[in-house]
PDB file of C-alpha atoms in Angstrom:
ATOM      1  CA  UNK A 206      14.006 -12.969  -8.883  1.00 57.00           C
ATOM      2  CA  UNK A 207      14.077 -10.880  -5.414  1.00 69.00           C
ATOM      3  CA  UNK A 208      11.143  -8.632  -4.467  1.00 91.00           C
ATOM      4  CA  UNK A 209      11.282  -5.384  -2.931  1.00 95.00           C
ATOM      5  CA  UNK A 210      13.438  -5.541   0.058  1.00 96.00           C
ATOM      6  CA  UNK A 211      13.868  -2.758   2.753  1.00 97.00           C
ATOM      7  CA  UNK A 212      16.257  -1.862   5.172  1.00 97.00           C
ATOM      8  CA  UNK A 213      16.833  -1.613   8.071  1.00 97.00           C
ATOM      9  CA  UNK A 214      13.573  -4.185   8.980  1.00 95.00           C
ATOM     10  CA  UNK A 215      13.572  -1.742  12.368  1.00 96.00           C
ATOM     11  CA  UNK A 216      14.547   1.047  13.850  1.00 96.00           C
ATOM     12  CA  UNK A 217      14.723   2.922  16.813  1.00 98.00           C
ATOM     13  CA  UNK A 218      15.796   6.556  16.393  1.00 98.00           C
ATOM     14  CA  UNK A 219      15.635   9.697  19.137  1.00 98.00           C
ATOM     15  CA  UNK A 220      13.496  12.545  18.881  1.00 98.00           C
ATOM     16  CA  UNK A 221      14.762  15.432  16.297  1.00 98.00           C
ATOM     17  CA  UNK A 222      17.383  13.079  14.990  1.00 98.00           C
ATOM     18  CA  UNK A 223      17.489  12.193  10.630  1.00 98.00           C
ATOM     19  CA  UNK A 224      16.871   8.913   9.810  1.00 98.00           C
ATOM     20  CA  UNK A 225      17.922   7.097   6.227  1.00 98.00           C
ATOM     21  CA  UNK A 226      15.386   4.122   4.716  1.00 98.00           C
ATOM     22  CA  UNK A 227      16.461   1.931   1.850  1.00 98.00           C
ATOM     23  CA  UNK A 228      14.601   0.583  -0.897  1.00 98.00           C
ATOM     24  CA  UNK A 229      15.375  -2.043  -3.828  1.00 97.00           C
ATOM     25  CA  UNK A 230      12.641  -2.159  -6.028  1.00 95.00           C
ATOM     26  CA  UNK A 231      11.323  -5.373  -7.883  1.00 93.00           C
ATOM     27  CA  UNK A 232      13.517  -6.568 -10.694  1.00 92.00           C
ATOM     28  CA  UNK A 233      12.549  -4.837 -14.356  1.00 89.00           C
ATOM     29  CA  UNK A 234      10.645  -1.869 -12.062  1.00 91.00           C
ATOM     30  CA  UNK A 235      11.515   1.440 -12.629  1.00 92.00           C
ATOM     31  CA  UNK A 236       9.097   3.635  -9.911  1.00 92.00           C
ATOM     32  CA  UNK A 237       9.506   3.409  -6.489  1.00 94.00           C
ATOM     33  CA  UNK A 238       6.939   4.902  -4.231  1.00 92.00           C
ATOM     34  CA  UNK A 239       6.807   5.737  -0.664  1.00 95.00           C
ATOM     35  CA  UNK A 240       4.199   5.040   2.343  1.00 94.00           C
ATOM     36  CA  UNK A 241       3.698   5.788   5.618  1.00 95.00           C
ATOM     37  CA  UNK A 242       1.129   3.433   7.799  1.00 93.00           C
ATOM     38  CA  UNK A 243       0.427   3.936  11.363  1.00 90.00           C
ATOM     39  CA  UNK A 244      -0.696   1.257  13.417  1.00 85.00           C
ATOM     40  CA  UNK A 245      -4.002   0.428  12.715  1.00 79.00           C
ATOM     41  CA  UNK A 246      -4.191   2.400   9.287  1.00 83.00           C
ATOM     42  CA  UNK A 247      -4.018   2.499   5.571  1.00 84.00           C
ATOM     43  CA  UNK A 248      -0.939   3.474   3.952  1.00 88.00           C
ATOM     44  CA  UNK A 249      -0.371   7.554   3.403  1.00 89.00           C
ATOM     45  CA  UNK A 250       1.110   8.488   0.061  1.00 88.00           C
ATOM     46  CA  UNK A 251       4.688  10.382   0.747  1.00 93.00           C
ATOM     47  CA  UNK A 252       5.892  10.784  -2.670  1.00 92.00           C
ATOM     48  CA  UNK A 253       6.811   8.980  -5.809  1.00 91.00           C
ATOM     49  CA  UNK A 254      10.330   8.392  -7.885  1.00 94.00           C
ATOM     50  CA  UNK A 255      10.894   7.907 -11.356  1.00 91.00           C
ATOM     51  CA  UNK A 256      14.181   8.651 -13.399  1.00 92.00           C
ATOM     52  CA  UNK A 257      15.783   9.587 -10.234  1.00 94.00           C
ATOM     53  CA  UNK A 258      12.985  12.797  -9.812  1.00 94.00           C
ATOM     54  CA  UNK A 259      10.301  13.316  -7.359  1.00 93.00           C
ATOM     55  CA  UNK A 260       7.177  12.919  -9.447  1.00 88.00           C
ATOM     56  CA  UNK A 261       4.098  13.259  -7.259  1.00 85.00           C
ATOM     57  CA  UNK A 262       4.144  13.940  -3.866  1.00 89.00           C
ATOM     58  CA  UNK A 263       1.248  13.643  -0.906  1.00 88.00           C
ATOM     59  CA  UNK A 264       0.783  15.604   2.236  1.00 90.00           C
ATOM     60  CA  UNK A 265       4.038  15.262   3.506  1.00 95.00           C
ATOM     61  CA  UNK A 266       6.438  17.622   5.425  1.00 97.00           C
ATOM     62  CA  UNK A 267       9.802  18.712   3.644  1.00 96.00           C
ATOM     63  CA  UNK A 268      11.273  17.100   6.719  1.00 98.00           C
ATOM     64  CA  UNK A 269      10.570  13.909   3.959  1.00 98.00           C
ATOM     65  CA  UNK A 270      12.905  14.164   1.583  1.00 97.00           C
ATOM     66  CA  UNK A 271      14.071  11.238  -1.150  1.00 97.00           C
ATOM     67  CA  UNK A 272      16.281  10.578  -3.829  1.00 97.00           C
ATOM     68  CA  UNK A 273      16.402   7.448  -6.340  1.00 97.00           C
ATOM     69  CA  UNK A 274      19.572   6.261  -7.820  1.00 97.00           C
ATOM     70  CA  UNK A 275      20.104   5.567 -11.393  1.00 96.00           C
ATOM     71  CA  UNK A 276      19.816   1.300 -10.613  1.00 95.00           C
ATOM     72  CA  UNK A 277      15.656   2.598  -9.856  1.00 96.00           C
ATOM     73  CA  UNK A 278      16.812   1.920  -5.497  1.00 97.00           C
ATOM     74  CA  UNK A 279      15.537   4.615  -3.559  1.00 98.00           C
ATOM     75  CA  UNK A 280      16.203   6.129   0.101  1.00 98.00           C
ATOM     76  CA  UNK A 281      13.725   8.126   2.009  1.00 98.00           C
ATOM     77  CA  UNK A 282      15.130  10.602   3.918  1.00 98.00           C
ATOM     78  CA  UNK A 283      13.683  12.213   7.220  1.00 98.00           C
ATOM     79  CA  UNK A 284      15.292  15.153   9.779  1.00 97.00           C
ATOM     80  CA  UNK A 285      13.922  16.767  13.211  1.00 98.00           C
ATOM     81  CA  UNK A 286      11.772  13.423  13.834  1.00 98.00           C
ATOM     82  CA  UNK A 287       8.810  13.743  15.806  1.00 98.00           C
ATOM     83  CA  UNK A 288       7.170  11.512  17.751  1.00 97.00           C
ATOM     84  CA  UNK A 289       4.428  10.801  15.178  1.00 96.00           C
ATOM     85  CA  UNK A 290       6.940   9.385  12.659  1.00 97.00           C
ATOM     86  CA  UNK A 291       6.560   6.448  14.524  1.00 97.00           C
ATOM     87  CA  UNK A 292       5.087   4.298  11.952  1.00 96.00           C
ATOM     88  CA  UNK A 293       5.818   1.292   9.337  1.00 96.00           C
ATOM     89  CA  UNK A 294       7.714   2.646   6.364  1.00 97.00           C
ATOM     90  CA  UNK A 295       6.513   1.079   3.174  1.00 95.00           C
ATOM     91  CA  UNK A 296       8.520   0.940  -0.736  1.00 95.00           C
ATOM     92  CA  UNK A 297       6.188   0.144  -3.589  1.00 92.00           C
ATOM     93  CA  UNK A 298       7.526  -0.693  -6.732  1.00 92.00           C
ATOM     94  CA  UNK A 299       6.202  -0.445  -9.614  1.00 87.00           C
ATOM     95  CA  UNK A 300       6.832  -0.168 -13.332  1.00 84.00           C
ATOM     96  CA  UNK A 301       5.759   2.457 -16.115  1.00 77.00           C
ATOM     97  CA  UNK A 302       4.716   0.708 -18.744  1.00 72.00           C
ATOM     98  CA  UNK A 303       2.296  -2.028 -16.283  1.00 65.00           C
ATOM     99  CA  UNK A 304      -0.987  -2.457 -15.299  1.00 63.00           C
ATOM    100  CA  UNK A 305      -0.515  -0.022 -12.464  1.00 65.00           C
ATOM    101  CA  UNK A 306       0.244  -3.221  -9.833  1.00 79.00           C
ATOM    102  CA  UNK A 307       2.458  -2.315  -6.966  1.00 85.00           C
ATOM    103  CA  UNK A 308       4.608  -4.810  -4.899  1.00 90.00           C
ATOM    104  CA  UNK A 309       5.228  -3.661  -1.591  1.00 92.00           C
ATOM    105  CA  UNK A 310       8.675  -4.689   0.479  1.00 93.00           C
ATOM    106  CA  UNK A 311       8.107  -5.797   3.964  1.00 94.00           C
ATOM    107  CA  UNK A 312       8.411  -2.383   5.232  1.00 95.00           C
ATOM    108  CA  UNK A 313      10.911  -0.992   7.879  1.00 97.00           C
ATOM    109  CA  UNK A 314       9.114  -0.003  11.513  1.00 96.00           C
ATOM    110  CA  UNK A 315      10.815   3.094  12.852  1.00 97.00           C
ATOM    111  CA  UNK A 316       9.997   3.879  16.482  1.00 97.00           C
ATOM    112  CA  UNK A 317      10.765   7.387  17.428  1.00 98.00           C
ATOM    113  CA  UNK A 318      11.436   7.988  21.339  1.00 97.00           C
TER     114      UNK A 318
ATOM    115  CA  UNK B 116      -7.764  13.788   1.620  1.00 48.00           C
ATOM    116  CA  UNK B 117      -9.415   9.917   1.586  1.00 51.00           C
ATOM    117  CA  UNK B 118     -10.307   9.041  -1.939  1.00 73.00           C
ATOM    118  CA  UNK B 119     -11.288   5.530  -0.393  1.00 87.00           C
ATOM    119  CA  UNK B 120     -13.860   4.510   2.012  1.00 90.00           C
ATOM    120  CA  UNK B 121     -13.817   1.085   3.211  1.00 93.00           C
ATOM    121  CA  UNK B 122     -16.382  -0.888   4.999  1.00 94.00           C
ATOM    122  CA  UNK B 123     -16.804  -2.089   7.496  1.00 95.00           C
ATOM    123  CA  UNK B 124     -13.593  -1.064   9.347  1.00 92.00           C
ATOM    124  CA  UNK B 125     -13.622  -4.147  11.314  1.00 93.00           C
ATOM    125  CA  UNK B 126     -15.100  -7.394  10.910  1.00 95.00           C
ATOM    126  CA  UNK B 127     -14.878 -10.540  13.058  1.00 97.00           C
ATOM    127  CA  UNK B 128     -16.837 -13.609  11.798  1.00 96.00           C
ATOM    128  CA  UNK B 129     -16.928 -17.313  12.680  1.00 97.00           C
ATOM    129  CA  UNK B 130     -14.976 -20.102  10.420  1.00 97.00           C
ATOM    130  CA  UNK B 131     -17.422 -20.916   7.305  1.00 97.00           C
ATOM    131  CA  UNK B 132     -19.252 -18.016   7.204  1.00 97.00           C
ATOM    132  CA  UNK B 133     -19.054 -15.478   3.883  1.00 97.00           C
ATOM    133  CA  UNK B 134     -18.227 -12.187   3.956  1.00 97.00           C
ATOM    134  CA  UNK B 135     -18.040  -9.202   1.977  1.00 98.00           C
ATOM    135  CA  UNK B 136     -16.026  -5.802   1.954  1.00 97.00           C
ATOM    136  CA  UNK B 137     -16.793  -2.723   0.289  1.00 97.00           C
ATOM    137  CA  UNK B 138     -14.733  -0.600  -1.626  1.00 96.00           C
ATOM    138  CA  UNK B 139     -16.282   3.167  -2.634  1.00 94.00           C
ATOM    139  CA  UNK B 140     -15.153   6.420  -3.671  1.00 91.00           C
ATOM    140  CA  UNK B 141     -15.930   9.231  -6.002  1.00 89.00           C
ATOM    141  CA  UNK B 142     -13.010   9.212  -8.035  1.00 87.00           C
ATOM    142  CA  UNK B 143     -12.651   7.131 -11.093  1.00 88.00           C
ATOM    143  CA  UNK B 144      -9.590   4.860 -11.272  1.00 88.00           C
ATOM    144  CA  UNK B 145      -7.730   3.196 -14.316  1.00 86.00           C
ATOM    145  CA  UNK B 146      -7.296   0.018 -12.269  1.00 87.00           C
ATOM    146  CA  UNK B 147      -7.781  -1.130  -8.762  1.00 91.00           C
ATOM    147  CA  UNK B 148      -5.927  -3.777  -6.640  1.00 92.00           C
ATOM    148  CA  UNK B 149      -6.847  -5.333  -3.570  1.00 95.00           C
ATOM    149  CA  UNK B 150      -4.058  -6.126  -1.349  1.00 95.00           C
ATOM    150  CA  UNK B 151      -3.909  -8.817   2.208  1.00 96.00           C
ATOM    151  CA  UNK B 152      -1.353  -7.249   5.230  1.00 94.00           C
ATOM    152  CA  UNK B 153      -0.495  -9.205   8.280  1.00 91.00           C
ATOM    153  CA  UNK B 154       0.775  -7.614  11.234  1.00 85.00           C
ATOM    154  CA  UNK B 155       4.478  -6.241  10.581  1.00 82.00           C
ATOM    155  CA  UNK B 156       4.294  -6.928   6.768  1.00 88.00           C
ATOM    156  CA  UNK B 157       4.020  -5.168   3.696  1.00 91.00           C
ATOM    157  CA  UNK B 158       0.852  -5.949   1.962  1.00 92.00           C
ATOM    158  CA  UNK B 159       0.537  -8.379  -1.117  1.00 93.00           C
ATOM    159  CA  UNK B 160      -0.989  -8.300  -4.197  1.00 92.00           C
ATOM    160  CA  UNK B 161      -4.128 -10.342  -4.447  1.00 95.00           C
ATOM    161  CA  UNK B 162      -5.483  -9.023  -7.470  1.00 94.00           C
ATOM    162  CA  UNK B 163      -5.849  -6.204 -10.014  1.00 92.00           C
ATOM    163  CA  UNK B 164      -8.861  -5.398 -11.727  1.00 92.00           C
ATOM    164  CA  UNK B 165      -8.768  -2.797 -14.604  1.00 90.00           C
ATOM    165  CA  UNK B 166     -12.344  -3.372 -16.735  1.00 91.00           C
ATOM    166  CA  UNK B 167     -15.958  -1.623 -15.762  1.00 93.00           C
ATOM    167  CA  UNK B 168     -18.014  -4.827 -14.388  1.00 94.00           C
ATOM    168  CA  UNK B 169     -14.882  -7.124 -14.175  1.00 95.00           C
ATOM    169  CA  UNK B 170     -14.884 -10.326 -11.997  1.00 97.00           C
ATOM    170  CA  UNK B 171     -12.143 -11.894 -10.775  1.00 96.00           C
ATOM    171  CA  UNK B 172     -12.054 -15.746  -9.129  1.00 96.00           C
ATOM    172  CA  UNK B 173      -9.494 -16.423  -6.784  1.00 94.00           C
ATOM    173  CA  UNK B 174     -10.127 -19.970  -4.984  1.00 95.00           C
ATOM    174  CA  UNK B 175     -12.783 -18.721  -2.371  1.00 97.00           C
ATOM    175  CA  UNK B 176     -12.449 -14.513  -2.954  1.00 97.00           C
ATOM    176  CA  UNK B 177     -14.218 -13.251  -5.664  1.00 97.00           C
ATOM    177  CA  UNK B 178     -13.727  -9.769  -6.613  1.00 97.00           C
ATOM    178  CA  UNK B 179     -15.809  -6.664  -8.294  1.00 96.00           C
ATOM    179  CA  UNK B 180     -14.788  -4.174  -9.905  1.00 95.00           C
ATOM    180  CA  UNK B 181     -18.061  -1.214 -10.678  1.00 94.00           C
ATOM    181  CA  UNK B 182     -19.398  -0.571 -13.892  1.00 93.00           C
ATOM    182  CA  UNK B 183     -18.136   2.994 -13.572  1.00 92.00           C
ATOM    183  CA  UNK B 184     -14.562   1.828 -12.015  1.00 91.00           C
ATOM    184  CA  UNK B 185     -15.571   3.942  -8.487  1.00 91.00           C
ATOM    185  CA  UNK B 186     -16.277   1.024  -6.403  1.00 93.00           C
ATOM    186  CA  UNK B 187     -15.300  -2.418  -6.097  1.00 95.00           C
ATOM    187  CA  UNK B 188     -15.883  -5.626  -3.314  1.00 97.00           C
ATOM    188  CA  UNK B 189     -14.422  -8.435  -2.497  1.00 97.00           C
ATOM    189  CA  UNK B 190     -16.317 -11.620  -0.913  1.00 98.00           C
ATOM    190  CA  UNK B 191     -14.713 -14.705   0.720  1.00 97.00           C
ATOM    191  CA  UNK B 192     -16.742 -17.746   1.124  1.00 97.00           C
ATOM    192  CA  UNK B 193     -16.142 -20.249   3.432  1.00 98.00           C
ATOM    193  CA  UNK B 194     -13.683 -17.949   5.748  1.00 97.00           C
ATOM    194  CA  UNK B 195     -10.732 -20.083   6.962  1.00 97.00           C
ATOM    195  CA  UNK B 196      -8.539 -18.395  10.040  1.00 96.00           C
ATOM    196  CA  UNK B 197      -5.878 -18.390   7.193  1.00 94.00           C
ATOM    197  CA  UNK B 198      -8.078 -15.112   6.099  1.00 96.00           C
ATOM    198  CA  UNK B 199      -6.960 -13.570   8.880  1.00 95.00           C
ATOM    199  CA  UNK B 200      -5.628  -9.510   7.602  1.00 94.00           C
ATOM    200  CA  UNK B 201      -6.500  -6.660   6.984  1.00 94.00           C
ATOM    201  CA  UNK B 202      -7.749  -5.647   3.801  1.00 96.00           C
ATOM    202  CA  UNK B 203      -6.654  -3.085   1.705  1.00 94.00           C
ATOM    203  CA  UNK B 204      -8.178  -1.476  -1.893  1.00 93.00           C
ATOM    204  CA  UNK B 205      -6.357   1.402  -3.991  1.00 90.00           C
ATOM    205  CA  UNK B 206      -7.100   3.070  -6.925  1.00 87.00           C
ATOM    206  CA  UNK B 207      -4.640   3.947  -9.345  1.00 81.00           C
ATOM    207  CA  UNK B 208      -5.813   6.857 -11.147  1.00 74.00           C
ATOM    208  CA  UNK B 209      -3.236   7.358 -13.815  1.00 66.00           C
ATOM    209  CA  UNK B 210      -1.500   3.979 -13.768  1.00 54.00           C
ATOM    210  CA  UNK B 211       1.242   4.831 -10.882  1.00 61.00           C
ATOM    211  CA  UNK B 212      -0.151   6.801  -8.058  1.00 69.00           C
ATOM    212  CA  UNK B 213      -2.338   4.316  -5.748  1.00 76.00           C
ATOM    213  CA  UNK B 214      -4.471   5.632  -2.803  1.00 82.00           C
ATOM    214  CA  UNK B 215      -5.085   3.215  -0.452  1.00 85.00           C
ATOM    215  CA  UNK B 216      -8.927   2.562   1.308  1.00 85.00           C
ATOM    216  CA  UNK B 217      -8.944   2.856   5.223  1.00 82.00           C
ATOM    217  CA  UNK B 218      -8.665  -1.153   5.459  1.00 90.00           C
ATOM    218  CA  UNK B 219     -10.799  -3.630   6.775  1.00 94.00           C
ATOM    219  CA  UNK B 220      -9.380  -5.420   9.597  1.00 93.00           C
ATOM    220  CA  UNK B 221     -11.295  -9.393   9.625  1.00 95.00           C
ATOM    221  CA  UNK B 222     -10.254 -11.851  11.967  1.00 95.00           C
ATOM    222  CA  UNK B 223     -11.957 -15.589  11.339  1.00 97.00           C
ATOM    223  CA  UNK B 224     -12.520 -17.335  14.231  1.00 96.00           C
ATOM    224  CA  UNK B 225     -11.826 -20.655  14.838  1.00 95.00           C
TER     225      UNK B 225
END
C-alpha cells in the first residue's frame, strides 16, 4: 500500500517562471491538501481538494492555483515565482469520513533563483 | 493568522533527560495530531488524539490532549538522539483542515 508520494523530490526553477507539483494521495483517501514550509517553519495552509474542487483555501496568492483529478491526485500550480517561493512543498492526504489524520508525502523542495 | 503556539521553539537537552512541549491555542479542535519532521522530509504521524483529557502512550512519549480540546503536550522520557526533529501539533477543527503549531525544534545530545 504506497503513501503519498510527490514529484519532482526537487526543483530548481527561475524567477517569474510557472512551476507544476504532483501529488498521489494515500490509497482509499479522497482530500488532498496543500502546504508550504519555509526553512525553519511550520507548514502554511495553501488550499484544500475534494471531488476535484477547491474547498478551503489559506492566505495564498492566486499565483497558487490547483486542480485534483477524478483518481483524488492533485497538482499545485504556481506562475510569476518569486523568490520567497523558495520553500518545501508539502501534499497531505487525507480522507472524509476519518479521524481527521493526515499523511504527509515527502514533500518536493523548490528553489527559486 | 497562528491558531497554534508552540513552546519552546527550540530545545536542546542531554541524552536521558525528559522533556516536555507545549501545545496552546484559543481555538477548539475536533482532534489534534502531533507529527515528527526530519530535515528534507514530510512529517509523520505520531499520534491523534480526539477526546477532552485523553492520554496517549507511545513507548517513551506520552501525549495530552486538554480537557477543553485547546491545548495539548507531549513529554519524552529518557530522550535518545533518535528524538532528534522537530515537532509539530495541528488542530483539525472540522475534521479536514489542520493548522499546524510553529514547531519545536529538539536536538538530544549524545
Amino acid at each position: 500500500d504506497a503513501g503519498v508520494t510527490q514529484s519532482p523530490t526537487h526543483l530548481i526553477k527561475t524567477r517569474g517562471q510557472q512551476v507544476t507539483l504532483r501529488c498521489s494521495p494515500k490509497s482509499g483517501h479522497d482530500t488532498v491538501s496543500w502546504y508550504q514550509q519555509a526553512l525553519g517553519q511550520g507548514p502554511q495552509f495553501i488550499f484544500q481538494y475534494y471531488e476535484e474542487e477547491e474547498r478551503q483555501r489559506g492566505n495564498f496568492p492566486d499565483r497558487f492555483s490547483g486542480h485534483q483529478f477524478p483518481n483524488y491526485s492533485s497538482e499545485l500550480n504556481v506562475n510569476a515565482l518569486l523568490l520567497g517561493d523558495s520553500a518545501l512543498y508539502l501534499c497531505a492526504s487525507s480522507s472524509r469520513q476519518g479521524q481527521g489524520e493526515a499523511f504527509f508525502g515527502q514533500g518536493t523542495r523548490l528553489t527559486v533563483v | 493568522t497562528q491558531l497554534l503556539e508552540q513552546s519552546p521553539q527550540f530545545l536542546s537537552i542531554q541524552e536521558g533527560e525528559n522533556l516536555t512541549v507545549y501545545c496552546n491555542s484559543s481555538s477548539v479542535f475536533s482532534s489534534l495530531q502531533w507529527y515528527r519532521q526530519e530535515p528534507g522530509e514530510g512529517p509523520v504521524l505520531l499520534v491523534t488524539v480526539v477526546t477532552g483529557g485523553e492520554v496517549k502512550k507511545l513507548k517513551r512519549l506520552t501525549f495530552q490532549f486538554g480537557d477543553a480540546r485547546k491545548d495539548s503536550s507531549l513529554h519524552i522520557t529518557a530522550a535518545q538522539p533518535g528524538d532528534t526533529g522537530l515537532y509539530l501539533c495541528a488542530g483539525a477543527e472540522d475534521g479536514n483542515q489542520f493548522y499546524f503549531g510553529t514547531g519545536t525544534s529538539l536536538t538530544v545530545i549524545p
